[in-house]
């Protein structure tokens, strides 16, 4: 049990609830949801009287329980499951058999919830393919499961929320026709990461930040999520998605709004989301002719990652050999407001890169002139790097005198680790599910945010749709020359994480 979770336990325990998982045999459930629920039960983030109800197709209860148990052993070995512990967890699991398109599934679910008696609160987690979100919400509605007469009813929608502006709008309309916006929790798991929430604390709990946090001192900002993994088993999804949809439109643009927003009037869901929305509205729109200048798309070729040979994207199972889908994407955004005019925000992400690391790098302007210019060394621009993962923390790059009878300059790096991943950091899914159970939607995207972010990337999607070939980079490297071009006028150029 982590120190962080202990602390949460002291402050807020959720009321008993029925936690319904649609897609209870799927990958997300096995990898993330079940391990998170076990830990949440352990430390009191889920009330012990709660029940977890899996909606399961083509399996009996015994098979499903075995699948859950195997999943915990495979994906969460740290959650050791001796027989007693497993039996306690299994006693909280219920199963409702059925297909999502079968009306009977929803009425059986309603009967099960009725039988469970006292717990009227329900969270419905849609860990299912996106095409089913709207239909599932409608099924719940027809079965009378969205009405909040006696307890809350909340639906959790996973990413991707739409594949473009039109589909995101259609999905919003479909959901809102059967359930109120306040009951919809659109998950972006990046916002559940503690290091991401910590960005807000760094910004708004330290008075030294605000005076520097603007165009007068900051040259450029780079927000990055570099991964070493490839596309794993998800070729079908990824071929239609690519890195722009998969990461930039969602996770990275959400991070950008947190970095760029004005201080909210209070730390409540709508106050925070109003400020994030203002950032999105101030983003400069892309004209078709801007896309080539302001974006980079590339795809991994074969190479070596962490000492292992890895195949090219086009050789992955399920990927077309002619595919021009981007596995690396970068976009240079501009925010047209008083605080940020002229400061480029460069968001980039890629798979099969040299390192797994996510960062927000604030690069400050160069000193106005070099007082020490009779010497060979020149001061480098200061940089403040928020390391989001792994091992979150802050790094400040300064200039200092070299020791000895000289004014030569050396780079000094000050590091302030935030917490160790292994011991203290709660998983994003624990935090987000707990927020759903306690009704806090601050870390979830509102319908207008999702639509606005799709609207902004729409011209890029349109231009990239016409693409038949794509630059390649060797897996396990940072060899993407177009990034140097994209960041040419930024002090220090492309920041490859070290
Ligand atoms: C998911 C993307 O949303 O985030 C994946 O679909 C990506 O492609 C993942 O690998 C990255 O998340 P994390 O938490 O591992 O950085």
Short mmCIF file of C-alpha atoms and ligand atoms in Angstrom, two decimals:
data_model
loop_
_atom_site.label_atom_id
_atom_site.label_comp_id
_atom_site.label_asym_id
_atom_site.label_seq_id
_atom_site.Cartn_x
_atom_site.Cartn_y
_atom_site.Cartn_z
CA UNK A 1 0.00 0.00 0.00
CA UNK A 2 1.50 3.32 -1.00
CA UNK A 3 2.00 6.32 1.23
CA UNK A 4 -0.05 8.33 -1.23
CA UNK A 5 -2.99 5.94 -1.03
CA UNK A 6 -2.80 5.86 2.74
CA UNK A 7 -3.20 9.59 2.68
CA UNK A 8 -6.20 9.42 0.35
CA UNK A 9 -7.73 6.78 2.55
CA UNK A 10 -7.64 9.19 5.45
CA UNK A 11 -9.32 11.94 3.54
CA UNK A 12 -11.99 10.36 1.38
CA UNK A 13 -13.53 6.89 1.30
CA UNK A 14 -16.08 6.31 -1.44
CA UNK A 15 -19.57 5.08 -0.53
CA UNK A 16 -20.51 1.48 -1.42
CA UNK A 17 -21.20 1.11 -5.13
CA UNK A 18 -21.83 -1.39 -7.86
CA UNK A 19 -18.92 -1.22 -10.27
CA UNK A 20 -20.12 -2.58 -13.60
CA UNK A 21 -17.54 -3.39 -16.25
CA UNK A 22 -18.62 -3.77 -19.86
CA UNK A 23 -15.81 -5.63 -21.60
CA UNK A 24 -14.94 -7.62 -18.49
CA UNK A 25 -12.85 -10.17 -20.42
CA UNK A 26 -10.95 -7.54 -22.40
CA UNK A 27 -7.41 -6.34 -22.25
CA UNK A 28 -8.00 -3.10 -20.39
CA UNK A 29 -9.91 -4.95 -17.68
CA UNK A 30 -7.11 -7.48 -17.26
CA UNK A 31 -4.18 -5.08 -17.45
CA UNK A 32 -5.53 -2.06 -15.63
CA UNK A 33 -9.00 -2.19 -14.12
CA UNK A 34 -8.84 -5.39 -12.06
CA UNK A 35 -5.35 -4.72 -10.64
CA UNK A 36 -6.47 -1.18 -9.76
CA UNK A 37 -9.66 -2.45 -8.08
CA UNK A 38 -7.72 -4.98 -6.00
CA UNK A 39 -5.42 -2.25 -4.71
CA UNK A 40 -8.31 0.17 -4.19
CA UNK A 41 -10.14 -2.41 -2.09
CA UNK A 42 -6.97 -3.06 -0.12
CA UNK A 43 -6.52 0.52 0.86
CA UNK A 44 -10.13 1.57 1.23
CA UNK A 45 -10.52 3.63 -1.93
CA UNK A 46 -13.36 1.28 -2.82
CA UNK A 47 -15.79 0.57 -0.01
CA UNK A 48 -15.63 -3.11 1.08
CA UNK A 49 -19.40 -3.46 0.57
CA UNK A 50 -19.02 -2.61 -3.11
CA UNK A 51 -19.48 -5.26 -5.77
CA UNK A 52 -17.76 -5.62 -9.15
CA UNK A 53 -20.07 -6.85 -11.88
CA UNK A 54 -18.58 -8.08 -15.13
CA UNK A 55 -20.71 -8.16 -18.26
CA UNK A 56 -19.31 -11.25 -19.98
CA UNK A 57 -19.95 -12.94 -23.30
CA UNK A 58 -19.41 -16.64 -24.09
CA UNK A 59 -18.02 -17.69 -20.72
CA UNK A 60 -19.34 -19.20 -17.54
CA UNK A 61 -18.54 -17.78 -14.12
CA UNK A 62 -15.74 -20.28 -13.48
CA UNK A 63 -13.99 -19.41 -16.75
CA UNK A 64 -14.33 -15.69 -16.12
CA UNK A 65 -12.94 -15.92 -12.59
CA UNK A 66 -9.98 -17.92 -13.89
CA UNK A 67 -9.37 -15.28 -16.55
CA UNK A 68 -9.43 -12.51 -13.93
CA UNK A 69 -7.08 -14.45 -11.68
CA UNK A 70 -4.64 -15.21 -14.52
CA UNK A 71 -4.76 -11.57 -15.58
CA UNK A 72 -3.85 -10.40 -12.08
CA UNK A 73 -0.92 -12.81 -11.98
CA UNK A 74 0.30 -11.72 -15.41
CA UNK A 75 -0.21 -7.96 -15.30
CA UNK A 76 0.05 -7.19 -11.65
CA UNK A 77 2.54 -9.59 -10.09
CA UNK A 78 3.12 -7.04 -7.33
CA UNK A 79 -0.45 -7.67 -6.16
CA UNK A 80 0.31 -11.04 -4.64
CA UNK A 81 -2.79 -13.23 -4.60
CA UNK A 82 -2.64 -16.03 -2.10
CA UNK A 83 -5.75 -18.23 -1.89
CA UNK A 84 -7.35 -16.26 0.96
CA UNK A 85 -6.87 -12.93 -0.69
CA UNK A 86 -8.19 -14.23 -3.99
CA UNK A 87 -11.26 -15.73 -2.32
CA UNK A 88 -12.02 -12.40 -0.64
CA UNK A 89 -11.68 -10.56 -3.95
CA UNK A 90 -13.67 -13.21 -5.87
CA UNK A 91 -16.50 -13.01 -3.34
CA UNK A 92 -17.06 -9.44 -4.52
CA UNK A 93 -17.28 -10.39 -8.19
CA UNK A 94 -20.60 -10.98 -9.92
CA UNK A 95 -21.16 -11.87 -13.54
CA UNK A 96 -23.94 -10.92 -15.94
CA UNK A 97 -23.79 -12.99 -19.15
CA UNK A 98 -24.75 -11.48 -22.45
CA UNK A 99 -23.99 -9.50 -25.59
CA UNK A 100 -24.06 -5.73 -25.71
CA UNK A 101 -26.60 -5.77 -28.53
CA UNK A 102 -28.98 -8.05 -26.64
CA UNK A 103 -31.71 -6.13 -24.82
CA UNK A 104 -31.85 -9.00 -22.30
CA UNK A 105 -28.30 -8.20 -21.12
CA UNK A 106 -29.38 -4.83 -19.76
CA UNK A 107 -32.49 -6.19 -18.08
CA UNK A 108 -30.42 -9.02 -16.51
CA UNK A 109 -28.01 -6.35 -15.30
CA UNK A 110 -30.90 -4.34 -13.85
CA UNK A 111 -32.14 -7.49 -12.06
CA UNK A 112 -28.67 -8.21 -10.69
CA UNK A 113 -28.32 -4.67 -9.37
CA UNK A 114 -31.77 -4.95 -7.83
CA UNK A 115 -30.81 -8.22 -6.13
CA UNK A 116 -27.68 -6.60 -4.73
CA UNK A 117 -30.08 -4.46 -2.75
CA UNK A 118 -28.70 -1.61 -0.66
CA UNK A 119 -26.02 -0.40 -3.06
CA UNK A 120 -27.91 1.96 -5.38
CA UNK A 121 -24.82 3.79 -6.58
CA UNK A 122 -23.46 2.49 -9.85
CA UNK A 123 -20.48 3.18 -12.05
CA UNK A 124 -20.69 1.72 -15.56
CA UNK A 125 -17.23 1.36 -17.07
CA UNK A 126 -17.19 0.99 -20.86
CA UNK A 127 -14.00 -0.98 -21.48
CA UNK A 128 -15.35 -1.90 -24.92
CA UNK A 129 -14.68 -0.95 -28.55
CA UNK A 130 -15.67 2.70 -29.18
CA UNK A 131 -18.45 1.72 -31.60
CA UNK A 132 -20.39 0.38 -28.60
CA UNK A 133 -20.28 3.41 -26.28
CA UNK A 134 -23.49 5.03 -27.51
CA UNK A 135 -25.42 1.76 -27.84
CA UNK A 136 -24.42 0.67 -24.34
CA UNK A 137 -25.52 3.98 -22.82
CA UNK A 138 -28.84 3.67 -24.66
CA UNK A 139 -29.28 0.09 -23.38
CA UNK A 140 -28.65 1.27 -19.80
CA UNK A 141 -31.16 4.03 -20.29
CA UNK A 142 -33.88 1.70 -21.62
CA UNK A 143 -33.32 -0.61 -18.65
CA UNK A 144 -33.89 2.36 -16.31
CA UNK A 145 -30.26 2.28 -15.15
CA UNK A 146 -29.35 5.91 -15.83
CA UNK A 147 -31.95 7.47 -13.53
CA UNK A 148 -30.42 8.77 -10.31
CA UNK A 149 -33.49 8.42 -8.08
CA UNK A 150 -31.85 6.62 -5.20
CA UNK A 151 -28.12 6.73 -5.88
CA UNK A 152 -25.72 8.05 -8.49
CA UNK A 153 -25.37 6.50 -11.94
CA UNK A 154 -22.12 7.39 -13.76
CA UNK A 155 -20.79 6.13 -17.06
CA UNK A 156 -17.07 6.01 -17.86
CA UNK A 157 -16.10 6.35 -21.50
CA UNK A 158 -12.63 5.29 -22.59
CA UNK A 159 -10.46 6.83 -25.27
CA UNK A 160 -10.66 7.17 -28.25
CA UNK A 161 -13.61 9.53 -28.01
CA UNK A 162 -14.36 9.71 -31.73
CA UNK A 163 -11.91 9.48 -34.61
CA UNK A 164 -12.51 13.02 -35.87
CA UNK A 165 -14.70 16.03 -35.17
CA UNK A 166 -17.82 14.62 -36.82
CA UNK A 167 -17.69 11.29 -34.98
CA UNK A 168 -16.88 12.96 -31.63
CA UNK A 169 -19.86 15.30 -32.06
CA UNK A 170 -22.11 12.41 -33.02
CA UNK A 171 -20.99 10.43 -29.97
CA UNK A 172 -21.57 13.39 -27.65
CA UNK A 173 -25.07 13.80 -29.05
CA UNK A 174 -25.79 10.09 -28.74
CA UNK A 175 -24.63 9.95 -25.12
CA UNK A 176 -26.28 13.20 -24.07
CA UNK A 177 -29.60 12.06 -25.49
CA UNK A 178 -29.76 9.26 -22.90
CA UNK A 179 -27.67 10.46 -19.98
CA UNK A 180 -26.86 13.85 -18.50
CA UNK A 181 -23.41 15.39 -19.17
CA UNK A 182 -22.73 15.46 -15.42
CA UNK A 183 -22.99 11.64 -15.40
CA UNK A 184 -20.47 11.17 -18.23
CA UNK A 185 -16.80 10.67 -17.29
CA UNK A 186 -14.52 10.74 -20.36
CA UNK A 187 -11.24 9.22 -19.31
CA UNK A 188 -7.85 10.49 -20.36
CA UNK A 189 -5.54 8.36 -18.25
CA UNK A 190 -2.74 10.93 -18.50
CA UNK A 191 -4.75 13.27 -16.30
CA UNK A 192 -4.87 10.53 -13.68
CA UNK A 193 -1.10 10.39 -13.42
CA UNK A 194 0.04 11.92 -10.17
CA UNK A 195 2.98 13.63 -11.85
CA UNK A 196 0.52 15.38 -14.18
CA UNK A 197 -1.63 16.62 -11.31
CA UNK A 198 1.57 17.72 -9.68
CA UNK A 199 2.10 20.12 -12.58
CA UNK A 200 -0.82 22.14 -11.25
CA UNK A 201 0.64 22.15 -7.76
CA UNK A 202 4.06 23.24 -9.05
CA UNK A 203 2.39 26.02 -10.99
CA UNK A 204 -0.15 27.28 -8.49
CA UNK A 205 1.41 26.54 -5.12
CA UNK A 206 4.76 28.22 -5.82
CA UNK A 207 4.86 31.98 -6.13
CA UNK A 208 8.17 31.98 -8.03
CA UNK A 209 6.53 30.37 -11.07
CA UNK A 210 3.84 32.87 -12.02
CA UNK A 211 6.09 35.88 -12.78
CA UNK A 212 8.19 33.75 -15.16
CA UNK A 213 5.33 31.81 -16.72
CA UNK A 214 4.80 33.88 -19.85
CA UNK A 215 6.16 35.13 -23.16
CA UNK A 216 8.49 37.63 -21.47
CA UNK A 217 10.74 34.89 -20.11
CA UNK A 218 9.85 31.69 -21.93
CA UNK A 219 11.19 30.99 -25.40
CA UNK A 220 9.39 27.74 -26.16
CA UNK A 221 7.75 24.75 -24.55
CA UNK A 222 8.14 21.12 -25.60
CA UNK A 223 5.75 18.47 -24.33
CA UNK A 224 6.79 14.95 -25.15
CA UNK A 225 5.81 11.34 -24.67
CA UNK A 226 8.51 9.05 -26.02
CA UNK A 227 7.88 5.31 -25.94
CA UNK A 228 10.04 2.28 -26.60
CA UNK A 229 7.08 -0.03 -27.18
CA UNK A 230 5.72 -0.64 -30.64
CA UNK A 231 2.04 -1.04 -31.39
CA UNK A 232 1.87 -4.42 -29.66
CA UNK A 233 -1.33 -6.29 -30.48
CA UNK A 234 -3.26 -3.20 -31.68
CA UNK A 235 -2.58 -3.02 -35.41
CA UNK A 236 -6.25 -2.78 -36.35
CA UNK A 237 -6.84 0.24 -34.15
CA UNK A 238 -3.48 1.87 -34.77
CA UNK A 239 -3.63 1.64 -38.56
CA UNK A 240 -6.75 3.84 -38.47
CA UNK A 241 -5.52 6.01 -35.67
CA UNK A 242 -1.82 6.85 -35.90
CA UNK A 243 0.09 8.86 -33.33
CA UNK A 244 -1.75 12.14 -33.93
CA UNK A 245 -5.12 10.73 -32.91
CA UNK A 246 -3.76 8.23 -30.42
CA UNK A 247 -1.67 10.63 -28.37
CA UNK A 248 -1.62 14.27 -29.51
CA UNK A 249 -5.33 15.04 -29.82
CA UNK A 250 -5.90 13.53 -26.38
CA UNK A 251 -3.07 13.17 -23.86
CA UNK A 252 -0.64 15.78 -25.14
CA UNK A 253 -3.19 18.50 -25.84
CA UNK A 254 -4.64 17.92 -22.37
CA UNK A 255 -1.15 18.38 -20.91
CA UNK A 256 -0.73 21.56 -22.94
CA UNK A 257 -3.94 23.02 -21.51
CA UNK A 258 -2.70 22.40 -17.96
CA UNK A 259 0.63 24.06 -18.70
CA UNK A 260 -0.88 27.05 -20.48
CA UNK A 261 -4.11 27.76 -18.61
CA UNK A 262 -4.72 30.76 -16.37
CA UNK A 263 -5.14 30.11 -12.64
CA UNK A 264 -8.71 28.89 -12.11
CA UNK A 265 -10.85 30.77 -9.59
CA UNK A 266 -11.15 27.57 -7.54
CA UNK A 267 -10.05 23.97 -7.82
CA UNK A 268 -13.37 22.58 -8.96
CA UNK A 269 -14.20 20.60 -12.07
CA UNK A 270 -15.87 23.34 -14.05
CA UNK A 271 -13.52 26.13 -12.97
CA UNK A 272 -10.51 24.09 -14.12
CA UNK A 273 -12.19 22.88 -17.30
CA UNK A 274 -13.32 26.41 -18.19
CA UNK A 275 -9.69 27.56 -18.09
CA UNK A 276 -8.51 24.59 -20.15
CA UNK A 277 -11.23 25.33 -22.66
CA UNK A 278 -10.03 28.94 -23.00
CA UNK A 279 -6.59 27.66 -24.01
CA UNK A 280 -8.10 25.43 -26.67
CA UNK A 281 -10.16 28.33 -27.99
CA UNK A 282 -7.06 30.52 -28.19
CA UNK A 283 -5.07 27.96 -30.21
CA UNK A 284 -4.27 29.29 -33.65
CA UNK A 285 -6.14 27.34 -36.32
CA UNK A 286 -4.12 25.55 -39.00
CA UNK A 287 -4.60 26.53 -42.61
CA UNK A 288 -3.99 23.66 -45.05
CA UNK A 289 -0.76 25.31 -46.21
CA UNK A 290 0.56 25.48 -42.59
CA UNK A 291 0.44 21.77 -42.06
CA UNK A 292 3.72 20.92 -43.81
CA UNK A 293 5.60 23.66 -41.95
CA UNK A 294 4.16 22.97 -38.52
CA UNK A 295 3.95 19.22 -38.24
CA UNK A 296 6.17 16.17 -38.51
CA UNK A 297 5.01 12.64 -39.25
CA UNK A 298 7.31 9.63 -39.37
CA UNK A 299 7.19 5.86 -39.04
CA UNK A 300 9.59 3.42 -37.41
CA UNK A 301 11.77 1.19 -39.51
CA UNK A 302 13.46 -1.86 -38.01
CA UNK A 303 16.18 -1.32 -35.45
CA UNK A 304 17.29 -2.15 -31.91
CA UNK A 305 15.41 -1.08 -28.80
CA UNK A 306 16.84 -1.76 -25.36
CA UNK A 307 19.24 -4.26 -26.88
CA UNK A 308 16.62 -6.23 -28.84
CA UNK A 309 16.09 -6.34 -32.59
CA UNK A 310 12.65 -5.05 -33.47
CA UNK A 311 10.70 -5.17 -36.73
CA UNK A 312 9.63 -2.21 -38.83
CA UNK A 313 6.08 -0.92 -38.34
CA UNK A 314 5.11 -2.18 -41.79
CA UNK A 315 6.22 -5.70 -40.81
CA UNK A 316 4.07 -5.81 -37.66
CA UNK A 317 1.24 -8.33 -37.75
CA UNK A 318 -1.91 -6.78 -39.17
CA UNK A 319 -0.17 -3.75 -40.70
CA UNK A 320 -0.32 -3.16 -44.44
CA UNK A 321 3.18 -3.28 -46.04
CA UNK A 322 2.25 -0.03 -47.82
CA UNK A 323 1.05 1.69 -44.66
CA UNK A 324 1.85 5.39 -44.32
CA UNK A 325 0.44 5.61 -40.77
CA UNK A 326 2.56 7.78 -38.50
CA UNK A 327 4.10 6.23 -35.39
CA UNK A 328 5.79 9.54 -34.59
CA UNK A 329 3.95 12.85 -34.69
CA UNK A 330 4.86 16.39 -33.76
CA UNK A 331 2.76 19.54 -33.96
CA UNK A 332 3.86 23.10 -33.38
CA UNK A 333 1.00 25.01 -31.76
CA UNK A 334 0.60 28.73 -31.10
CA UNK A 335 -1.66 30.16 -28.45
CA UNK A 336 -2.96 33.56 -29.43
CA UNK A 337 -3.42 35.26 -26.09
CA UNK A 338 -1.59 37.80 -23.94
CA UNK A 339 0.38 35.27 -21.97
CA UNK A 340 1.65 33.07 -24.79
CA UNK A 341 1.79 35.09 -28.00
CA UNK A 342 4.95 34.10 -29.89
CA UNK A 343 5.84 31.09 -27.70
CA UNK A 344 5.71 27.86 -29.72
CA UNK A 345 4.32 24.80 -27.96
CA UNK A 346 5.84 21.76 -29.60
CA UNK A 347 4.02 18.55 -28.80
CA UNK A 348 5.64 15.34 -29.94
CA UNK A 349 5.28 11.63 -29.37
CA UNK A 350 6.55 8.43 -30.91
CA UNK A 351 6.78 4.70 -30.58
CA UNK A 352 9.99 2.65 -30.72
CA UNK A 353 12.17 5.59 -29.75
CA UNK A 354 15.38 5.37 -27.77
CA UNK A 355 13.84 5.84 -24.33
CA UNK A 356 10.49 5.75 -22.58
CA UNK A 357 10.16 9.19 -21.07
CA UNK A 358 7.47 11.86 -20.82
CA UNK A 359 8.41 15.45 -20.08
CA UNK A 360 7.29 19.04 -20.17
CA UNK A 361 10.26 21.23 -20.95
CA UNK A 362 10.05 24.97 -20.39
CA UNK A 363 12.96 26.64 -22.19
CA UNK A 364 13.70 30.17 -21.08
CA UNK A 365 15.10 32.95 -23.22
CA UNK A 366 18.83 33.42 -23.55
CA UNK A 367 20.40 35.94 -21.17
CA UNK A 368 20.20 39.35 -22.87
CA UNK A 369 23.98 39.53 -23.36
CA UNK A 370 27.03 37.63 -22.24
CA UNK A 371 28.88 39.50 -19.52
CA UNK A 372 31.56 36.82 -19.55
CA UNK A 373 32.19 36.87 -23.26
CA UNK A 374 35.94 37.18 -22.96
CA UNK A 375 35.87 33.44 -22.31
CA UNK A 376 35.16 30.56 -24.58
CA UNK A 377 32.05 29.32 -22.80
CA UNK A 378 28.67 30.97 -23.23
CA UNK A 379 25.76 30.57 -20.84
CA UNK A 380 23.07 28.16 -22.08
CA UNK A 381 19.42 29.11 -21.80
CA UNK A 382 17.86 27.94 -18.56
CA UNK A 383 15.42 25.10 -18.77
CA UNK A 384 12.91 23.74 -16.32
CA UNK A 385 11.98 20.16 -17.08
CA UNK A 386 9.01 18.46 -15.46
CA UNK A 387 9.66 14.74 -15.76
CA UNK A 388 6.28 13.03 -15.78
CA UNK A 389 7.48 9.45 -16.12
CA UNK A 390 9.41 7.43 -15.28
CA UNK A 391 10.44 8.72 -11.85
CA UNK A 392 8.64 12.05 -11.84
CA UNK A 393 10.38 15.15 -10.65
CA UNK A 394 11.76 18.53 -11.66
CA UNK A 395 15.09 19.42 -13.19
CA UNK A 396 16.38 22.99 -13.41
CA UNK A 397 19.27 23.69 -15.73
CA UNK A 398 21.38 26.65 -14.65
CA UNK A 399 24.77 28.12 -15.45
CA UNK A 400 27.48 28.29 -12.81
CA UNK A 401 31.11 29.27 -12.56
CA UNK A 402 33.71 26.57 -13.14
CA UNK A 403 35.71 25.96 -9.98
CA UNK A 404 39.10 27.67 -9.99
CA UNK A 405 40.47 31.09 -10.95
CA UNK A 406 38.21 31.54 -13.90
CA UNK A 407 34.80 32.83 -14.84
CA UNK A 408 34.31 30.03 -17.36
CA UNK A 409 30.79 28.69 -17.25
CA UNK A 410 29.59 25.19 -16.61
CA UNK A 411 26.07 23.75 -16.79
CA UNK A 412 24.56 22.86 -13.49
CA UNK A 413 21.62 20.52 -13.20
CA UNK A 414 19.46 20.67 -10.07
CA UNK A 415 17.19 17.68 -9.61
CA UNK A 416 14.23 17.40 -7.29
CA UNK A 417 12.72 13.91 -7.50
CA UNK A 418 9.03 13.88 -6.71
CA UNK A 419 8.39 10.27 -5.74
CA UNK A 420 9.59 6.83 -6.61
CA UNK A 421 7.36 5.04 -9.12
CA UNK A 422 7.59 1.71 -7.39
CA UNK A 423 6.63 2.74 -3.89
CA UNK A 424 4.65 5.90 -3.78
CA UNK A 425 2.83 6.57 -6.99
CA UNK A 426 -0.80 5.50 -7.31
CA UNK A 427 -1.80 4.14 -10.69
CA UNK A 428 -3.77 6.55 -12.88
CA UNK A 429 -6.71 4.15 -13.03
CA UNK A 430 -6.94 4.00 -9.23
CA UNK A 431 -7.07 7.77 -9.05
CA UNK A 432 -9.56 8.14 -11.87
CA UNK A 433 -11.93 5.37 -10.75
CA UNK A 434 -11.86 6.80 -7.25
CA UNK A 435 -12.75 10.21 -8.69
CA UNK A 436 -15.70 8.67 -10.53
CA UNK A 437 -16.86 6.98 -7.33
CA UNK A 438 -16.65 10.26 -5.43
CA UNK A 439 -18.15 12.30 -8.28
CA UNK A 440 -15.15 14.52 -8.98
CA UNK A 441 -14.92 15.21 -12.71
CA UNK A 442 -11.99 17.67 -12.60
CA UNK A 443 -9.68 15.18 -14.32
CA UNK A 444 -12.17 14.16 -17.01
CA UNK A 445 -12.74 15.86 -20.34
CA UNK A 446 -15.94 17.78 -20.89
CA UNK A 447 -17.81 17.45 -24.19
CA UNK A 448 -16.78 20.92 -25.40
CA UNK A 449 -13.08 20.23 -24.72
CA UNK A 450 -13.14 17.03 -26.74
CA UNK A 451 -14.89 18.66 -29.68
CA UNK A 452 -12.62 21.71 -29.64
CA UNK A 453 -9.47 19.58 -29.67
CA UNK A 454 -10.76 17.53 -32.60
CA UNK A 455 -11.64 20.73 -34.44
CA UNK A 456 -8.07 21.98 -34.03
CA UNK A 457 -6.40 18.84 -35.40
CA UNK A 458 -8.96 18.39 -38.18
CA UNK A 459 -6.92 20.26 -40.87
CA UNK A 460 -3.89 18.13 -40.01
CA UNK A 461 -5.93 14.95 -40.30
CA UNK A 462 -7.26 16.17 -43.65
CA UNK A 463 -3.79 16.91 -45.01
CA UNK A 464 -2.33 13.65 -43.71
CA UNK A 465 -5.17 11.66 -45.21
CA UNK A 466 -3.71 12.49 -48.63
CA UNK A 467 -0.31 11.06 -47.67
CA UNK A 468 0.96 8.01 -49.53
CA UNK A 469 4.52 7.85 -48.25
CA UNK A 470 6.17 8.80 -44.99
CA UNK A 471 9.65 9.47 -43.56
CA UNK A 472 11.16 6.56 -41.65
CA UNK A 473 13.29 6.53 -38.50
CA UNK A 474 15.39 3.66 -37.25
CA UNK A 475 13.74 2.06 -34.20
CA UNK A 476 15.64 2.80 -31.00
CA UNK A 477 17.00 6.17 -32.18
CA UNK A 478 16.06 9.84 -32.28
CA UNK A 479 16.95 10.04 -35.98
CA UNK A 480 14.17 12.34 -37.16
CA UNK A 481 15.83 15.27 -38.95
CA UNK A 482 12.48 17.00 -39.56
CA UNK A 483 12.32 17.68 -35.80
CA UNK A 484 15.42 19.85 -36.04
CA UNK A 485 13.71 21.84 -38.79
CA UNK A 486 10.50 22.17 -36.76
CA UNK A 487 12.40 23.55 -33.74
CA UNK A 488 15.08 25.49 -35.64
CA UNK A 489 14.09 28.87 -34.20
CA UNK A 490 13.66 27.56 -30.63
CA UNK A 491 16.52 28.20 -28.24
CA UNK A 492 18.38 24.87 -27.95
CA UNK A 493 16.43 23.22 -30.80
CA UNK A 494 14.80 19.82 -30.40
CA UNK A 495 15.06 18.60 -26.84
CA UNK A 496 15.79 14.88 -26.96
CA UNK A 497 15.20 13.62 -23.43
CA UNK A 498 18.36 12.46 -21.70
C1 LIG B 1 -2.60 5.10 -24.75
C2 LIG B 1 -2.24 4.93 -26.19
O1 LIG B 1 -3.67 5.97 -24.60
O2 LIG B 1 -1.46 5.61 -24.04
C3 LIG B 1 -1.05 4.01 -26.35
O3 LIG B 1 -3.35 4.40 -26.89
C4 LIG B 1 0.11 4.51 -25.52
O4 LIG B 1 -0.66 3.90 -27.70
C5 LIG B 1 -0.32 4.77 -24.08
O5 LIG B 1 1.14 3.53 -25.55
C6 LIG B 1 0.80 5.43 -23.30
O6 LIG B 1 0.41 5.47 -21.96
P1 LIG B 1 1.50 5.41 -20.79
O7 LIG B 1 0.70 5.61 -19.56
O8 LIG B 1 2.17 4.08 -20.89
O9 LIG B 1 2.45 6.52 -21.05
#
